[in-house]
Short mmCIF file of C-alpha atoms and ligand atoms in Angstrom, two decimals:
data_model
loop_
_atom_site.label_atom_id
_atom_site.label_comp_id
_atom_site.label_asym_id
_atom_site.label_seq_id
_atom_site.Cartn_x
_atom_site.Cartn_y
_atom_site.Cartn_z
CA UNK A 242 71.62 52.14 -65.86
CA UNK A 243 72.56 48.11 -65.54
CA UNK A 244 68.98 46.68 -64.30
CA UNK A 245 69.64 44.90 -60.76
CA UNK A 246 68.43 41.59 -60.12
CA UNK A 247 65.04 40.00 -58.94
CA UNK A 248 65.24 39.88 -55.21
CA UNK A 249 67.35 43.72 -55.23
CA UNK A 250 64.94 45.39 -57.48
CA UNK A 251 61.80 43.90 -55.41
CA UNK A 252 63.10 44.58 -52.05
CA UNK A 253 64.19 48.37 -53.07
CA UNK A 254 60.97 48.89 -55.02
CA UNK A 255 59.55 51.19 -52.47
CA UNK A 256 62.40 53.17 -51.35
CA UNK A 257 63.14 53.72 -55.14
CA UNK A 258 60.04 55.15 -56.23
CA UNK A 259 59.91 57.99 -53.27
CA UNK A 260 60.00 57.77 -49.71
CA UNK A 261 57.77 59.32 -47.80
CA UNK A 262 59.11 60.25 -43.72
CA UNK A 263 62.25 57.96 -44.21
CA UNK A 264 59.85 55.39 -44.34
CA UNK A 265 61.46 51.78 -45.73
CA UNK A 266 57.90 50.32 -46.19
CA UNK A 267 55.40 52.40 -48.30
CA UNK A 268 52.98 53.60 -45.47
CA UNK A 269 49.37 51.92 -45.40
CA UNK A 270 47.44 54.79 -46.55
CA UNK A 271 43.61 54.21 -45.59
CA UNK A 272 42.77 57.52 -46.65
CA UNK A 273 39.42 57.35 -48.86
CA UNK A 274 39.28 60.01 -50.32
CA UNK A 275 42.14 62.66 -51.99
CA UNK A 276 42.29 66.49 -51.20
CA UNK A 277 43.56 69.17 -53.53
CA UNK A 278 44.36 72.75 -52.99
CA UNK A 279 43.71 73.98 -56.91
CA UNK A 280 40.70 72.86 -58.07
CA UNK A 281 42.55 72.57 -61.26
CA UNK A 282 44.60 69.77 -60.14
CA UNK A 283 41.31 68.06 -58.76
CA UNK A 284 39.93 68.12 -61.92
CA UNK A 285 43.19 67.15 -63.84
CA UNK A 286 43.48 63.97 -61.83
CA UNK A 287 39.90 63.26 -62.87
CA UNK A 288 40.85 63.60 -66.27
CA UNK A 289 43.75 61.49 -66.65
CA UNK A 290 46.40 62.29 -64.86
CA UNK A 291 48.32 60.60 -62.71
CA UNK A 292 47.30 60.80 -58.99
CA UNK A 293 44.80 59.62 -56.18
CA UNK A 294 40.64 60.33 -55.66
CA UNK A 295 38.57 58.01 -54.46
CA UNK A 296 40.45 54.60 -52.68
CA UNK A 297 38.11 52.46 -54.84
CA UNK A 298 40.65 53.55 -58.14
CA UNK A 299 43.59 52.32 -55.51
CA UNK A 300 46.11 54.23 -52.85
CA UNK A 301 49.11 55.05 -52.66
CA UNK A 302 49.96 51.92 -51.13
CA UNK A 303 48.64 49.61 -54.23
CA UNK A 304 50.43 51.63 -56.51
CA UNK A 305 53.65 50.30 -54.52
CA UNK A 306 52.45 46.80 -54.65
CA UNK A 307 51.42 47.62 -58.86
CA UNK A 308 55.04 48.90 -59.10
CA UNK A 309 56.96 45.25 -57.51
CA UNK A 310 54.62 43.54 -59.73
CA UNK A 311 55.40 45.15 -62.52
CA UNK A 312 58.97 44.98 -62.17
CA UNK A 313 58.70 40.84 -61.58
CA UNK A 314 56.97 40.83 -65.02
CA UNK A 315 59.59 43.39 -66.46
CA UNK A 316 56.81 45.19 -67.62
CA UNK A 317 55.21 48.64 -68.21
CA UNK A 318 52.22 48.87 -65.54
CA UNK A 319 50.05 46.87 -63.49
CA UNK A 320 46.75 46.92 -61.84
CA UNK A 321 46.00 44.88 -58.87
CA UNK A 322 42.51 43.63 -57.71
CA UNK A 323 40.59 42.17 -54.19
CA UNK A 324 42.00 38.64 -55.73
CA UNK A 325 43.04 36.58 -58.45
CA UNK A 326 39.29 36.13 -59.74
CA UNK A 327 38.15 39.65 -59.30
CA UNK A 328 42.06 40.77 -61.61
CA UNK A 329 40.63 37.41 -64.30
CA UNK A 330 37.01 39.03 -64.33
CA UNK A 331 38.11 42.12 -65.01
CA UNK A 332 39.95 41.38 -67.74
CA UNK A 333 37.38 39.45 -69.16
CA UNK A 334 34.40 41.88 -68.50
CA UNK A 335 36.55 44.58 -69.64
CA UNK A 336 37.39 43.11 -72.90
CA UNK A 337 34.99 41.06 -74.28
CA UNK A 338 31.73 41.44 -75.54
CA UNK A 339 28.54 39.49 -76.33
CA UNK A 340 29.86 37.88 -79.68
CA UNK A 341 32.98 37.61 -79.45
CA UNK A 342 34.67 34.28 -79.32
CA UNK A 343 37.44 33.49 -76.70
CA UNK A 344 39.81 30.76 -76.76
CA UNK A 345 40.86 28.95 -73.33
CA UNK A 346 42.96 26.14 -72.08
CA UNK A 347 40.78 22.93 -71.31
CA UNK A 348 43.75 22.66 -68.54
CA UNK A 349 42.62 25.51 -65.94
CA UNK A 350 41.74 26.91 -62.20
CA UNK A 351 38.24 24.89 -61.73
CA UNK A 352 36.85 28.48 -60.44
CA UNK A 353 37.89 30.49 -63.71
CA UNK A 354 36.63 27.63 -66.05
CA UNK A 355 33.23 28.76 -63.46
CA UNK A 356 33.86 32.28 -64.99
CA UNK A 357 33.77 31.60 -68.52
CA UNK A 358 30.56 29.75 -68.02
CA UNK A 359 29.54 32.67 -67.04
CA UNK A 360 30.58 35.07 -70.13
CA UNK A 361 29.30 31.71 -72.52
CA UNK A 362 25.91 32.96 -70.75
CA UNK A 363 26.69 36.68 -71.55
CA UNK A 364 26.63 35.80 -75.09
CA UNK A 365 30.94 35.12 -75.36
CA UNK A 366 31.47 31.92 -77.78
CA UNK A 367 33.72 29.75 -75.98
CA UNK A 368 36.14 27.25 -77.25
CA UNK A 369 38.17 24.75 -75.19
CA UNK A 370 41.59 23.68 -76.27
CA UNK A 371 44.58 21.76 -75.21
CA UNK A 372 47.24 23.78 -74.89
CA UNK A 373 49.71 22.05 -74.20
CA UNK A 374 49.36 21.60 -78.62
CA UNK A 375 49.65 25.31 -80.01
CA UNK A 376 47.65 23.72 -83.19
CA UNK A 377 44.52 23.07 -81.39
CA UNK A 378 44.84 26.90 -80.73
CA UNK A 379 44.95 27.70 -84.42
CA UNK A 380 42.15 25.24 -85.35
CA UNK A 381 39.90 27.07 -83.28
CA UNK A 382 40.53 30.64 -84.26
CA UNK A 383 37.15 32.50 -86.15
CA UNK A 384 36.98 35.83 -87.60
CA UNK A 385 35.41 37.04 -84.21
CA UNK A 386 38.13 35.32 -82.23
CA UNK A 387 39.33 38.33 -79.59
CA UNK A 388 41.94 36.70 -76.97
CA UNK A 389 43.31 33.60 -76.13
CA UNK A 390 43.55 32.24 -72.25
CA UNK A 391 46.23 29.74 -70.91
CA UNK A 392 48.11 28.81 -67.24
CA UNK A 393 51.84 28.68 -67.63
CA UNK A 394 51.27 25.76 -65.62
CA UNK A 395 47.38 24.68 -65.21
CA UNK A 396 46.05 24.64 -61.47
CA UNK A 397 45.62 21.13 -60.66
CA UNK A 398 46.92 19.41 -63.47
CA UNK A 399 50.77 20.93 -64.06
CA UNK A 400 49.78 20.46 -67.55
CA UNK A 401 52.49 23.47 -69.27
CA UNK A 402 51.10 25.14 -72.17
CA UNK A 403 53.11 25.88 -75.38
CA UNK A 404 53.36 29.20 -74.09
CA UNK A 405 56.13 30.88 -76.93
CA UNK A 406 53.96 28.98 -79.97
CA UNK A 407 50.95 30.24 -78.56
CA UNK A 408 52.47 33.73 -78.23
CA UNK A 409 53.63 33.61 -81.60
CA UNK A 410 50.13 32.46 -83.29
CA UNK A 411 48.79 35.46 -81.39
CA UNK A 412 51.01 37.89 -82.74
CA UNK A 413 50.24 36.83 -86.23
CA UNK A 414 46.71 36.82 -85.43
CA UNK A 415 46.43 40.03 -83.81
CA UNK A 416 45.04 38.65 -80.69
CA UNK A 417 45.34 39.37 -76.79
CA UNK A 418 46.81 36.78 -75.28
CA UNK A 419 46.54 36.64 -71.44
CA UNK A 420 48.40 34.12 -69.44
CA UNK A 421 47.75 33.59 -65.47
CA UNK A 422 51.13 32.81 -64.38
CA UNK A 423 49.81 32.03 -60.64
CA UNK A 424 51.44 28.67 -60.65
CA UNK A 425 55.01 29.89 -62.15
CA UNK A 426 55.16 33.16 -60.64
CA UNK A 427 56.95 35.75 -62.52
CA UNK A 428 60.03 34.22 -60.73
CA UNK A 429 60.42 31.41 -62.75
CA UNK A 430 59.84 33.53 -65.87
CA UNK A 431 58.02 36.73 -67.05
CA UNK A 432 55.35 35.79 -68.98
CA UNK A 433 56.42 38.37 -71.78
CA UNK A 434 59.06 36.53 -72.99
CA UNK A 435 56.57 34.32 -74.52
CA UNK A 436 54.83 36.88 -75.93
CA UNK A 437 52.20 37.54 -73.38
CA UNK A 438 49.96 40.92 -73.74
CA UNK A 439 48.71 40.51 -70.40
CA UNK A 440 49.31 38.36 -67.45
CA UNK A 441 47.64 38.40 -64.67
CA UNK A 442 48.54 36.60 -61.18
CA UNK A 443 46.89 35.85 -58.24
CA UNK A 444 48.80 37.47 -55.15
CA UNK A 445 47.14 35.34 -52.67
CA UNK A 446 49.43 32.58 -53.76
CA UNK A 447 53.35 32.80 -54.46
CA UNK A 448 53.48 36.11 -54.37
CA UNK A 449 52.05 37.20 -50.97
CA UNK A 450 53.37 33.53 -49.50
CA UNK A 451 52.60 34.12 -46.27
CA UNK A 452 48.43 32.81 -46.53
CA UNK A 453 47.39 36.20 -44.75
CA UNK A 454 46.33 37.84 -47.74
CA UNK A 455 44.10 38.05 -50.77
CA UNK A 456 45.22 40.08 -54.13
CA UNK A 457 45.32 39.67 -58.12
CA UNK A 458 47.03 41.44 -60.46
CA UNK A 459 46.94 42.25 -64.15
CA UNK A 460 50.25 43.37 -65.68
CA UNK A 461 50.86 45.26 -69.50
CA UNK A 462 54.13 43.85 -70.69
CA UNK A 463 53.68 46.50 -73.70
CA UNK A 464 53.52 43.96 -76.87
CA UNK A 465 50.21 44.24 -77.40
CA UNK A 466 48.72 47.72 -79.80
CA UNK A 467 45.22 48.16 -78.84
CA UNK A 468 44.58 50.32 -82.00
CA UNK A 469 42.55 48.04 -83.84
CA UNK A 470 41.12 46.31 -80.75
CA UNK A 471 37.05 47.07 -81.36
CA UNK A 472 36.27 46.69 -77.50
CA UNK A 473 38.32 50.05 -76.62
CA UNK A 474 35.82 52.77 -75.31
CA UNK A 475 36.38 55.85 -77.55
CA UNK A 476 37.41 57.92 -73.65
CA UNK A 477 39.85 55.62 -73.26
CA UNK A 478 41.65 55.83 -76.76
CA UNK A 479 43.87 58.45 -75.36
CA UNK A 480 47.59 58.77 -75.48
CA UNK A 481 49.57 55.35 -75.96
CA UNK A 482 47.56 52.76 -77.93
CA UNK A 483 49.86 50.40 -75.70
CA UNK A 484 48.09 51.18 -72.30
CA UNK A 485 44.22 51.33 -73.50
CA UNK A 486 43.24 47.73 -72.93
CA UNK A 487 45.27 48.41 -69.18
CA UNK A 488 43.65 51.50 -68.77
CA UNK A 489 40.18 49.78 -69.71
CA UNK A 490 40.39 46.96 -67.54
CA UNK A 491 41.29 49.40 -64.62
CA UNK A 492 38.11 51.89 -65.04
CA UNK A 493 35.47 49.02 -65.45
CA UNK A 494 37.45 46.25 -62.59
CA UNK A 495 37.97 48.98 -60.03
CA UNK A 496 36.11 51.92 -61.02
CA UNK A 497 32.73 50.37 -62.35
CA UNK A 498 32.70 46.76 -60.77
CA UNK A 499 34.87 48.03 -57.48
CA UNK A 500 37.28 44.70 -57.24
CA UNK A 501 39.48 47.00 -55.25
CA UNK A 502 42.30 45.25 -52.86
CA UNK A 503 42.82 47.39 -49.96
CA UNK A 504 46.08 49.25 -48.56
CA UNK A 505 46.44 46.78 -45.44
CA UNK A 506 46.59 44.00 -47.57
CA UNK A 507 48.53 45.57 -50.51
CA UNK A 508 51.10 46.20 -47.64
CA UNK A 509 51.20 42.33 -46.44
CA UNK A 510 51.44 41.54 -50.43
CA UNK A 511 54.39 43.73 -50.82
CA UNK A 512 55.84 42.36 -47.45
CA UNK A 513 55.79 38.68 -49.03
CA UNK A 514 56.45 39.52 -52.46
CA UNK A 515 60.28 40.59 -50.64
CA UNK A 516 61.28 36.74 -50.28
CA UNK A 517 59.69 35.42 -53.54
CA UNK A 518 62.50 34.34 -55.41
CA UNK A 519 63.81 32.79 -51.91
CA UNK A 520 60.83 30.69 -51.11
CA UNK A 521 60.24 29.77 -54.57
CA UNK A 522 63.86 27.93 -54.47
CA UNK A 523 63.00 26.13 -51.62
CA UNK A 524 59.88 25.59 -52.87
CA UNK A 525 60.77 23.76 -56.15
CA UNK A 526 63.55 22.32 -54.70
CA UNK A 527 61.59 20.27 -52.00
CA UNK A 528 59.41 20.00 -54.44
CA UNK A 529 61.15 18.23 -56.88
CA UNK A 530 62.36 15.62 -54.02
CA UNK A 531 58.88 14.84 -53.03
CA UNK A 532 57.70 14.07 -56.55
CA UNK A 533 60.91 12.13 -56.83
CA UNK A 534 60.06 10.04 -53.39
CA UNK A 535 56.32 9.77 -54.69
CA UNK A 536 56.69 8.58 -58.22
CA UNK A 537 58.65 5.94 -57.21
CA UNK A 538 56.28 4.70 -54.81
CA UNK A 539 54.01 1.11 -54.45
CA UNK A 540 51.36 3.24 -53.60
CA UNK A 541 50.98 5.64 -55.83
CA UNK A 542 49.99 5.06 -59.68
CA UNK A 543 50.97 8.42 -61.35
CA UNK A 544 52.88 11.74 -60.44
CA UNK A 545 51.81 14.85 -62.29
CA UNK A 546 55.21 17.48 -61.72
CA UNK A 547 56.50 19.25 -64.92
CA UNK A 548 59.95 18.52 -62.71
CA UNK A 549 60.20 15.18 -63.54
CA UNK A 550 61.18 13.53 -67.14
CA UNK A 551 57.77 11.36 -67.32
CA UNK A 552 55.73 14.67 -67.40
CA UNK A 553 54.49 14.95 -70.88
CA UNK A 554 56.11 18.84 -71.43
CA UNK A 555 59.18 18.11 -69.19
CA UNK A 556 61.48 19.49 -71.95
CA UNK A 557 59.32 22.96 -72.25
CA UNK A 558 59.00 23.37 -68.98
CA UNK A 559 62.90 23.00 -68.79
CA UNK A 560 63.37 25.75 -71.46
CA UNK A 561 60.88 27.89 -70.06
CA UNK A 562 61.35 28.01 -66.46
CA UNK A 563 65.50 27.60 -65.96
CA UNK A 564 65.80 24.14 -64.62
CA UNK A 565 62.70 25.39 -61.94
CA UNK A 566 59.04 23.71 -61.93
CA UNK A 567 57.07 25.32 -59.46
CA UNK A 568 55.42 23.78 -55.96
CA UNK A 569 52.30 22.17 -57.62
CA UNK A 570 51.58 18.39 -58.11
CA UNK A 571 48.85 15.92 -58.63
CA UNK A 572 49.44 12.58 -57.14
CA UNK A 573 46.80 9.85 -58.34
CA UNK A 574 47.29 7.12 -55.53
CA UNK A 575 46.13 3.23 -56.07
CA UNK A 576 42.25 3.33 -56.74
CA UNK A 577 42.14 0.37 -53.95
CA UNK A 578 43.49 2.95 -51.68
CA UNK A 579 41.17 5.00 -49.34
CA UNK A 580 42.23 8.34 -50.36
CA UNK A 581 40.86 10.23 -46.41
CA UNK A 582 42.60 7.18 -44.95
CA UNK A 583 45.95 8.86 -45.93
CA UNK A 584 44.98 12.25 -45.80
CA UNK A 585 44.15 11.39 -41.95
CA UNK A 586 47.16 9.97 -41.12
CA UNK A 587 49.71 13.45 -42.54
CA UNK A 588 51.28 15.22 -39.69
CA UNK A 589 53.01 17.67 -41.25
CA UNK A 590 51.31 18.68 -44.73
CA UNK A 591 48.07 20.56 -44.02
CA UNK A 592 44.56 19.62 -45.18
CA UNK A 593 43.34 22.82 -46.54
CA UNK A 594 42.58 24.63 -50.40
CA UNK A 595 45.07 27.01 -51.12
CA UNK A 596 48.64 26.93 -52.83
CA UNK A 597 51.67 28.89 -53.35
CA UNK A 598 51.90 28.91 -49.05
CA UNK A 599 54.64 28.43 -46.98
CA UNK A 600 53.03 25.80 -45.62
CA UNK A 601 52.44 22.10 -47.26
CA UNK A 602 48.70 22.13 -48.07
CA UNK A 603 47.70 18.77 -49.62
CA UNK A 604 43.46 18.59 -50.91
CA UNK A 605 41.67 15.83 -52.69
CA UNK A 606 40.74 17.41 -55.77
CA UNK A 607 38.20 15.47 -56.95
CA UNK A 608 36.09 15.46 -53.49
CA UNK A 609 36.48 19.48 -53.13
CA UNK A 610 37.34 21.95 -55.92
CA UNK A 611 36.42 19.91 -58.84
CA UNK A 612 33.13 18.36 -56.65
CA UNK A 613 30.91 20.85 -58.65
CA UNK A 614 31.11 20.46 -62.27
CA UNK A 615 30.38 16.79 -61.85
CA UNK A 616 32.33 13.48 -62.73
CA UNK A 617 32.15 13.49 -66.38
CA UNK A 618 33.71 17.36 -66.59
CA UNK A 619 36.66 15.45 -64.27
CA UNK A 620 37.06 12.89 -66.86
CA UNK A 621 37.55 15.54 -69.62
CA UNK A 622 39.93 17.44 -67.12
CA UNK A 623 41.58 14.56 -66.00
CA UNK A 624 41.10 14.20 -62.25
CA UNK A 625 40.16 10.82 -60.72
CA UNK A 626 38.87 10.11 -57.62
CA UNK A 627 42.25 9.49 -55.92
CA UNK A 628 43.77 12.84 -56.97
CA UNK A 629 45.86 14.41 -54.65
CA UNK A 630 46.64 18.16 -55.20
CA UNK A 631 49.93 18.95 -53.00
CA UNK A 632 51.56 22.62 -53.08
CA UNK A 633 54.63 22.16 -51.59
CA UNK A 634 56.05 24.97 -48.57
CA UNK A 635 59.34 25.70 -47.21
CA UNK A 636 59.49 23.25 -44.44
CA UNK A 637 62.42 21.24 -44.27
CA UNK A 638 62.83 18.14 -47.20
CA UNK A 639 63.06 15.30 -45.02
CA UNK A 640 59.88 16.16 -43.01
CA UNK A 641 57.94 16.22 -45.70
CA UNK A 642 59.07 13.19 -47.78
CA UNK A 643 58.93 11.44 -44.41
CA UNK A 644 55.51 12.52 -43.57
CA UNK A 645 54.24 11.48 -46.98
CA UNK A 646 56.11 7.83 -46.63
CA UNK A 647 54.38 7.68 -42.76
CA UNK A 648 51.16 8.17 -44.39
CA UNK A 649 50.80 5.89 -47.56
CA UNK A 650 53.33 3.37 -45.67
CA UNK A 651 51.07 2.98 -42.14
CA UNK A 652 48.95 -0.12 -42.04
CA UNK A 653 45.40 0.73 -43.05
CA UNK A 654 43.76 -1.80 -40.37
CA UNK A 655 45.98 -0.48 -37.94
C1 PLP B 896 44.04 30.66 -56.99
C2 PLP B 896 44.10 30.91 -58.42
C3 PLP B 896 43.39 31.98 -58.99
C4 PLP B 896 42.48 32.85 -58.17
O1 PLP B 896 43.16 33.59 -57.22
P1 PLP B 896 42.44 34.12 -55.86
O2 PLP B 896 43.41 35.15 -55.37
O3 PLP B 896 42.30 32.95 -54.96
O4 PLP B 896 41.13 34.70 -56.27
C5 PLP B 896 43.50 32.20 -60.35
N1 PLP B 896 44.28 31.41 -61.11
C6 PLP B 896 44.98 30.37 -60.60
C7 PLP B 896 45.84 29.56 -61.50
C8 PLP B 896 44.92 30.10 -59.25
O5 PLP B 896 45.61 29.06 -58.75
#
């Protein structure tokens, strides 16, 4: 059977995989718990097979959601999670243990660099990289080196990792390699095809699209054989070696630690997820004016957008993501510049944390989401005080490039 395309296979997702009632929309099941006539079956599910018990494991509903995912990713199952951070802890709390050494982007979502602080002080040797240089990855792998974490595009930076060399060094190396492809979305490529094991996404962002939701995900594209993975519980090394990490991370993220998204909001996901390849058009391609508009301007000193050609991995992120570069960008305005000054003055791009809306939501990074860790940990990240993170809605292009040239243009005395 000849595969359909994105938007077709996402938007008949539910009415594919068994209607219930004539139903279009998978019904929001809130059931809790799961009822069986044969106490055989009951105890079958509990066993391993597939089917429903407790809500905390997911619902009928989330297995929907799971399903879109997993055919965005083109591949072979998915978990999804309360949000993005509760589908990244998982993963990490699944698979690692006190010992083993993980390898992460320097260039990454200020709250997950939070989380590995937290598994350093579990006892899980950390090393830092640039990624954007696949051989700062291979200096840094050990003999106790388990996985390897990267953005396809780091959250606020754009910086693009050298995803496919990355994927590559992994495969020799018999690592995991997880990529969060929040800031891409599976839209602009499935992380597989550069050799991802796992990738996980947050669904509060492009995904869902709509800001009225919170979700993560963790997808199995099916490269990875967890045979000789030492973390892999000895009840979970059952059938496929393929699905064991998945299977893993599922038990201890929703089972154990109970990061469990719930049916209402799977439902809004899935509702969003419809008009992802739509928005993200729109999305890059007002994008891709604005940074234009910006990087040209008195004002401003630098531009970070993979979209344009004085981004340092402009020609990867060409090859990688089909002429598309996402809705992210850092703007670093004139240090003389009072950075609230302009911020004030926006009428149409929201002040407010979040990205991947269909809204314009613009933040000053260094004041908010990177206040924490501290100005020296902003040097090493590279995020001076005048850093603007914008994600870039749907709204129409010339209200947004005009709002932006009303704002930096207005007299500041005035
Ligand atoms: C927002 C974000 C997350 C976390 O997602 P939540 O759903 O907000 O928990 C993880 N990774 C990246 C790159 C993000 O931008």
């Amino acid at each position: 059977m000849s595969e359909n395309g994105f938007t077709t296979q996402i938007i008949h997702s539910d009415r594919r995989s068994g209607i219930e009632h004539g139903a279009i929309h998978k019904p929001v099941h809130v059931s809790t718990e799961y009822a069986y006539a044969d106490a055989r079956e009951l105890a079958a599910v509990f066993q391993g097979k597939a089917g429903y018990t407790y809500a905390r494991q997911g619902t009928p509903t989330t297995t929907a959601l799971e399903l879109q995912v997993t055919r965005m990713e083109q591949g072979e199952a998915t978990v999804s999670f309360a949000t993005g951070m509760a589908a990244l802890a998982a993963t990490f709390l699944a698979l690692l243990r006190h010992g083993d050494h993980l390898i992460s982007s320097k260039y990454i979502f200020g709250n997950t660099n939070s989380l590995l602080m937290t598994l350093e002080n579990f006892g899980v040797e950390l090393t830092l990289v640039d990624a954007t240089d696949a051989a700062e990855v291979a200096a840094a792998i050990r003999p106790n080196t388990r996985m390897v974490f990267v953005e396809t595009i780091a959250n606020p930076g754009t910086q693009v990792a050298d995803l496919a060399a990355i994927g590559e060094l992994c495969k020799a190396h018999n690592l995991v390699y997880v990529v969060d492809s929040t800031l891409s979305s599976p839209y602009l490529c499935p992380s597989k095809f550069y050799g991802a094991s796992l990738v996980v996404n947050s669904l509060s962002k492009h995904i869902g699209g709509h800001g009225n939701g919170l979700g993560g995900a963790v997808t199995q594209t099916g490269l990875y054989d967890w045979s000789d993975y030492p973390n892999i519980y000895a009840s979970y090394r059952k059938g496929s070696p393929r699905n064991w990490g998945l299977l893993q991370i599922k038990k201890k993220g929703l089972r154990d630690m109970g990061g469990t998204l719930s049916s209402d909001v799977a439902h809004r996901v899935a509702a969003g997820a419809e008009t992802l390849a739509l928005r993200m058009d729109r999305i890059c391609s007002n994008a891709m004016a604005l940074a234009s508009f910006l990087s040209v301007h008195p004002k401003v000193t630098r531009v970070h957008y993979p979209g344009l050609a004085s981004h340092p991995q402009h020609e990867r992120a060409s090859q990688l993501f089909g002429g598309r570069y996402g809705g992210l960008m850092g703007v670093e305005l004139d240090p003389r510049i009072d950075v609230f000054e302009v911020l004030n003055r926006l009428k149409v791009a929201i002040l407010a944390t979040h990205l991947g809306d269909n809204r314009t939501l613009v933040l000053p990074a260094a004041h908010t989401i990177y206040y924490e860790m501290g100005p020296e940990h902003r040097a090493l990240m590279g995020i001076p005080d005048g850093f603007l993170r914008i994600s870039v809605g749907i709204e129409d292009e010339n209200d947004l490039t005009g709002d932006f040239a009303q704002a930096l243009d207005a007299d500041a005395n005035s």
